[in-house]
Short mmCIF file of C-alpha atoms and ligand atoms in Angstrom, two decimals:
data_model
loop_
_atom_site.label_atom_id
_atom_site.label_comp_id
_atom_site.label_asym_id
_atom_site.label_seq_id
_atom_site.Cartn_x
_atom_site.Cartn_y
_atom_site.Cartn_z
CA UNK P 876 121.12 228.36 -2.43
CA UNK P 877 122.83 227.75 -5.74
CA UNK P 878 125.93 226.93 -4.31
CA UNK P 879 127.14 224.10 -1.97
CA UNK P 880 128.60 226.32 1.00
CA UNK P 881 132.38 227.28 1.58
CA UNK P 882 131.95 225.19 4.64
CA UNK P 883 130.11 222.73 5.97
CA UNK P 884 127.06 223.79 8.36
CA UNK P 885 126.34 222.04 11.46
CA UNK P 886 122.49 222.31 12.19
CA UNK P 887 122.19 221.51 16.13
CA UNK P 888 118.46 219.64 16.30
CA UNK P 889 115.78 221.09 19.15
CA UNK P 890 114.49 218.12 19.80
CA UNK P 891 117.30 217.34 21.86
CA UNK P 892 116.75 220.05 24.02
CA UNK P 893 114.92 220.86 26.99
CA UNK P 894 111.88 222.10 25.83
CA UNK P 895 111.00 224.36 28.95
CA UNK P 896 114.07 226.64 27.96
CA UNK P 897 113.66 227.01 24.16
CA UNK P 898 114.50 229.86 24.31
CA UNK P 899 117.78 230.07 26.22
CA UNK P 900 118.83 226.81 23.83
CA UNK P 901 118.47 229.51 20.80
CA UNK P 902 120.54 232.01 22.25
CA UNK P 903 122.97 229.05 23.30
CA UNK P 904 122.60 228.03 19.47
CA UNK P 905 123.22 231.18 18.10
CA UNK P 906 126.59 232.80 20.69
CA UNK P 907 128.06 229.01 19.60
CA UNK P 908 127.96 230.09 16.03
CA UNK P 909 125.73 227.55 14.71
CA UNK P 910 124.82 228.30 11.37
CA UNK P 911 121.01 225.95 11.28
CA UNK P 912 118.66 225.25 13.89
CA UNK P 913 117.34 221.91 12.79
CA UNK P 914 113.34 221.93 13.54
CA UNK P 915 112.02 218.31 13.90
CA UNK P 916 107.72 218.58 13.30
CA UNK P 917 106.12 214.96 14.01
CA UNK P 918 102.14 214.16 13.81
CA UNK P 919 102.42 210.34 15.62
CA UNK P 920 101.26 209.35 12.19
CA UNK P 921 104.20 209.31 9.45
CA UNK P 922 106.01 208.75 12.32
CA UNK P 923 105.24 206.93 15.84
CA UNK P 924 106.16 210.39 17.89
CA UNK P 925 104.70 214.06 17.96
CA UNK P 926 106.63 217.09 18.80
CA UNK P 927 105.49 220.65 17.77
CA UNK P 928 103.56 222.52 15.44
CA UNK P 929 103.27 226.14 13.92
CA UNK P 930 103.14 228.03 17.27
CA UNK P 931 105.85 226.76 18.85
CA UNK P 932 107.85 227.64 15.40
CA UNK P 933 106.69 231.06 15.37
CA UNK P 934 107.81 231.72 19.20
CA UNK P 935 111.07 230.84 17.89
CA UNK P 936 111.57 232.40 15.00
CA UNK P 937 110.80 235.33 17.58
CA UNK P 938 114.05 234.43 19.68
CA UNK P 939 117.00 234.01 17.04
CA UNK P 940 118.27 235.20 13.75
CA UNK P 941 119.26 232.16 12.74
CA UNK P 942 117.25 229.86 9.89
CA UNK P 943 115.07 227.78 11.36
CA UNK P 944 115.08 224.55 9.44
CA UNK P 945 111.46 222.30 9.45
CA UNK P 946 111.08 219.02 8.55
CA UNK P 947 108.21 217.60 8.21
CA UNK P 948 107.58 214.07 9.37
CA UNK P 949 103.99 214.07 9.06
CA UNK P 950 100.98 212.66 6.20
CA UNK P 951 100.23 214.89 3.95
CA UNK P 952 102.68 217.55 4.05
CA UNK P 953 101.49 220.06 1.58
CA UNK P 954 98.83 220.87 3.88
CA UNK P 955 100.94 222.72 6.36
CA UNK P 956 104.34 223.28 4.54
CA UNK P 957 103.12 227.03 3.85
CA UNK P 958 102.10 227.15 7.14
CA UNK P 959 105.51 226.41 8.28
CA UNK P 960 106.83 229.30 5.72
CA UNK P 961 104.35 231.36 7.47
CA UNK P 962 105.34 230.87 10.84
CA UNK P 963 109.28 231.66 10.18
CA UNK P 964 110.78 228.46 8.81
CA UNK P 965 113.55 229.25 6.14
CA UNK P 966 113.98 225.67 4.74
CA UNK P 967 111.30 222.76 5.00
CA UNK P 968 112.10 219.73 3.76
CA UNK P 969 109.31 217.38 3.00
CA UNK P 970 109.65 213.12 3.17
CA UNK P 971 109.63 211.88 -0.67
CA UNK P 972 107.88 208.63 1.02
CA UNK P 973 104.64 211.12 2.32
CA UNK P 974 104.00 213.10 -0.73
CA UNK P 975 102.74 211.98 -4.35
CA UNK P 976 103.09 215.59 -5.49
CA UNK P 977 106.06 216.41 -4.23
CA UNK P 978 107.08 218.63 -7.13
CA UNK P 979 104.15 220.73 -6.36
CA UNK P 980 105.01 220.87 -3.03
CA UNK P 981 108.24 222.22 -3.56
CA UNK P 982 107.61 224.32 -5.89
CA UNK P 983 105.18 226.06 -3.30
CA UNK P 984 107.73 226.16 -0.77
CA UNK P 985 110.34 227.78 -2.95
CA UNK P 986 107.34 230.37 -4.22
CA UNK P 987 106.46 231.41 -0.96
CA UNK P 988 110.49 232.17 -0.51
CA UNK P 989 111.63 229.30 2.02
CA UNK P 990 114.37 226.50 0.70
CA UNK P 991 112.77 223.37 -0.22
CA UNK P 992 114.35 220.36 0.45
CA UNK P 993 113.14 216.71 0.04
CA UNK P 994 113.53 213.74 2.81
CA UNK P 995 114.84 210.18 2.21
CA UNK P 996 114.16 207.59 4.41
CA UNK P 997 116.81 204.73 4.93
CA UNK P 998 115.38 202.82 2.56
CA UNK P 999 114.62 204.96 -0.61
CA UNK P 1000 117.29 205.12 -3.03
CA UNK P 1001 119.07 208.47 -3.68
CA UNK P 1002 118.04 207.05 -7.34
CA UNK P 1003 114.65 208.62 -6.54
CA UNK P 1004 115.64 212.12 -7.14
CA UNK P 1005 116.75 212.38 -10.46
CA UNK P 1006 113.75 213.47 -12.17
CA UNK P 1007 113.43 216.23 -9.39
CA UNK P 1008 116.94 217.78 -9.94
CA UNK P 1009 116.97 221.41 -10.00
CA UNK P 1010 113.36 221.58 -8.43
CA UNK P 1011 114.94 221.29 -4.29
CA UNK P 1012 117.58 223.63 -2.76
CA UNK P 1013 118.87 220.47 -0.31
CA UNK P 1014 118.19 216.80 0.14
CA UNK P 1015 118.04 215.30 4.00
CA UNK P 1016 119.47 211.97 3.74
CA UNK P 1017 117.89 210.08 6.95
CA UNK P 1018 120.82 207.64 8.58
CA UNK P 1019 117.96 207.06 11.03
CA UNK P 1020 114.36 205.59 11.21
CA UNK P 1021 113.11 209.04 11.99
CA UNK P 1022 110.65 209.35 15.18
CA UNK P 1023 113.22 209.72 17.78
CA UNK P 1024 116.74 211.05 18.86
CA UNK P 1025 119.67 209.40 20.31
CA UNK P 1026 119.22 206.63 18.00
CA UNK P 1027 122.25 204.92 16.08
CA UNK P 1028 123.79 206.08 12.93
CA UNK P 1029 123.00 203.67 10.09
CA UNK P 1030 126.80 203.10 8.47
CA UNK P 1031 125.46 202.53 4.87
CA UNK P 1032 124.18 205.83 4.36
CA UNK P 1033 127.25 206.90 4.05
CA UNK P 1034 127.34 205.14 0.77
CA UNK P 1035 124.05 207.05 -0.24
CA UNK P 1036 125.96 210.63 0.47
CA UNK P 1037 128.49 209.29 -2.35
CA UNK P 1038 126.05 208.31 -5.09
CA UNK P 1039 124.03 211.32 -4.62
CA UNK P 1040 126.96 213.65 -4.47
CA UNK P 1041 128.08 211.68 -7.76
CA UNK P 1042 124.94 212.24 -9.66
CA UNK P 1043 124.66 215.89 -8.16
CA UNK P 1044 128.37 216.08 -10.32
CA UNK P 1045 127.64 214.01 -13.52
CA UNK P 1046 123.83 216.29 -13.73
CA UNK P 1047 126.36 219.35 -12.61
CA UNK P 1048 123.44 220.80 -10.80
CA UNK P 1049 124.05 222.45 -7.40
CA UNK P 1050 122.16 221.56 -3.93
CA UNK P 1051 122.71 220.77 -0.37
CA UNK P 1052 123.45 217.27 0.81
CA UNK P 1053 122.15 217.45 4.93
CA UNK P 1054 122.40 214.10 6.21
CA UNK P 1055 120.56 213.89 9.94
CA UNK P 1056 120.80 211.16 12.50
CA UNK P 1057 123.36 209.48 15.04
CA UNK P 1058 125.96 212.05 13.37
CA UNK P 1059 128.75 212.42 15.95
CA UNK P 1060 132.11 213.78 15.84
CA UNK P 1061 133.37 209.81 14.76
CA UNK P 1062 131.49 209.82 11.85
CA UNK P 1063 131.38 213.77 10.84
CA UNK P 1064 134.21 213.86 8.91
CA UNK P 1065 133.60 210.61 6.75
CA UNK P 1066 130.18 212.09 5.93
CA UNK P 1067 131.54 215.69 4.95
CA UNK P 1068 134.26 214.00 3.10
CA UNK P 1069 131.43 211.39 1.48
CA UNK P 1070 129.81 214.80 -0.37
CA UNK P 1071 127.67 216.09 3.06
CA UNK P 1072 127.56 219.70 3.20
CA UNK P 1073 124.92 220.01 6.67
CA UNK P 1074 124.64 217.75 9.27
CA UNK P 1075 122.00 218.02 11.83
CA UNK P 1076 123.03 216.82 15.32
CA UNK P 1077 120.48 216.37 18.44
CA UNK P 1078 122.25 214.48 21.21
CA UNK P 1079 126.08 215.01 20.16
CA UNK P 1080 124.89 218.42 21.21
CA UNK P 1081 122.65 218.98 23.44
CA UNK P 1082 123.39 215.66 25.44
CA UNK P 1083 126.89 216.51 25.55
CA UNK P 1084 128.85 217.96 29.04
CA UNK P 1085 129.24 222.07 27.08
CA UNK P 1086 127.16 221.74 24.50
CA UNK P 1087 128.66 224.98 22.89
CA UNK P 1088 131.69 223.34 22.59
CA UNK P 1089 130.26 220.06 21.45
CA UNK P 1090 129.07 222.74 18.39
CA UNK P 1091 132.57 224.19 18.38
CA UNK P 1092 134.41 220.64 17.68
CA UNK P 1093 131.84 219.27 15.57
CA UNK P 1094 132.37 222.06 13.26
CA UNK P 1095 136.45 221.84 13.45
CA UNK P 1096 136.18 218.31 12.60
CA UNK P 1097 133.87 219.04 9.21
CA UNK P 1098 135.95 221.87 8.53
CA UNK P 1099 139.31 220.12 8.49
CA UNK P 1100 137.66 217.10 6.53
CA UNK P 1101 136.14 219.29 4.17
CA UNK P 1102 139.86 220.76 3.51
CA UNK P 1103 141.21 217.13 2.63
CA UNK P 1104 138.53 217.51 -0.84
CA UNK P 1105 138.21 220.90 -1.41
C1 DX5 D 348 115.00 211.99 14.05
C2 DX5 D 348 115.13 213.46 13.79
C3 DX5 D 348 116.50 213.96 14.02
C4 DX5 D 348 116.97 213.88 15.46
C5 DX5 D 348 118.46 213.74 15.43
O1 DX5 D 348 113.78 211.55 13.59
O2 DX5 D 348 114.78 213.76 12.45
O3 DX5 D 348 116.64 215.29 13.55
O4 DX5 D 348 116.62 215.02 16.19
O5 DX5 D 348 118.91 213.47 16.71
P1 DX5 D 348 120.29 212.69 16.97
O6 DX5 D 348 121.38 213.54 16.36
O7 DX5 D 348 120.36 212.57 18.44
O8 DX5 D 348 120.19 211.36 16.25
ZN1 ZN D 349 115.33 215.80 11.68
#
């Protein structure tokens, strides 16, 4: 991933979904023309909910083509980030808040041949990163608390997208900018014009009347912001 995309990806998150008919939300994900299928793993530890684990990631990678995209919000991630490469997950993305040795950890990641991608809470500064530049292929900006979906997007992250797509310009090094939580087709377009390049989106899809064509104007509305900067 050395290049930011020609477009911007929309990454529709599972965990919106109804979980009894994973499979028919892949195909759903895939005839839309999604390009991600955001993966949300929680242990009820880093964070106060649990979803799903290895298994349920390796039924899906049965049912699509499309990258499955893991991230972790649980303790001690570098037990069980190979584990998701294993199982069929094309990026993981690992909270900086979680892991001391998080360059290890993503250098494992990218060895075993997955994208590796680090996490930022609300409340850890983009500033963070610099001193890991060039060792991640994205960084998931959280405009959430993570734990849950449906929740509100937090308005100053869209602040954090600038700096970060700033210093990714003044370093001139090249990685993704994902930004997940409360995105919705209001504030889409501010956040691919802000420097996002993937946004991951769990009830603006899946909670929507047609969700394929809640995919469908989600990625009309990054597509024409992304044209007002490119
Ligand atoms: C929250 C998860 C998100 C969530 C997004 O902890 O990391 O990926 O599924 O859902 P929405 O888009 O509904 O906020
Ligand atoms: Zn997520």
């Amino acid at each position: 991933m050395a290049l930011r995309p020609a477009v911007p990806l929309l990454a529709p998150s599972i965990l919106s979904a109804d979980f009894a008919k994973l499979g028919e939300a892949l195909s759903m994900l895939e005839a839309s023309g999604a390009e991600v299928v955001h993966v949300d793993v929680m242990d009820g530890r880093f964070v106060p909910n649990i979803t799903l684990g290895m298994p349920v990631v390796a039924a899906m990678r049965k049912c699509t083509e499309l990258p499955l995209d893991c991230h972790l919000m649980i303790v001690e991630p570098s037990r069980y980030a190979l584990e998701f490469v294993e199982a069929g997950a094309s990026w993981v993305s690992v909270h900086q808040e979680a892991d001391p040795h998080i360059h290890r950890t993503l250098d494992s990641i990218r060895k075993a041949g997955a994208k590796a991608g680090v996490v930022l809470n609300p409340g850890t500064p983009v500033e963070t990163l610099t001193d890991l530049f060039g060792d991640f292929d994205f960084v998931l900006l959280m405009s959430v608390n993570p734990g849950f979906g449906g929740q509100g997007f937090i308005p100053r992250v869209l602040d954090k997208v600038r700096r970060l797509d700033a210093l990714r310009a003044e370093r001139q090094t090249s990685f993704l900018i994902q930004v997940d939580g409360g995105v919705s087709l209001k504030n889409a377009p501010e956040l691919v014009k802000a420097g996002a390049d993937c946004l991951v989106a769990g009830n603006a899809v899946f909670k929507a009347p047609v969700p394929a064509a809640a995919i469908q104007g989600l990625q009309a509305a990054m597509r024409a912001a992304r044209m007002t900067i490119a």
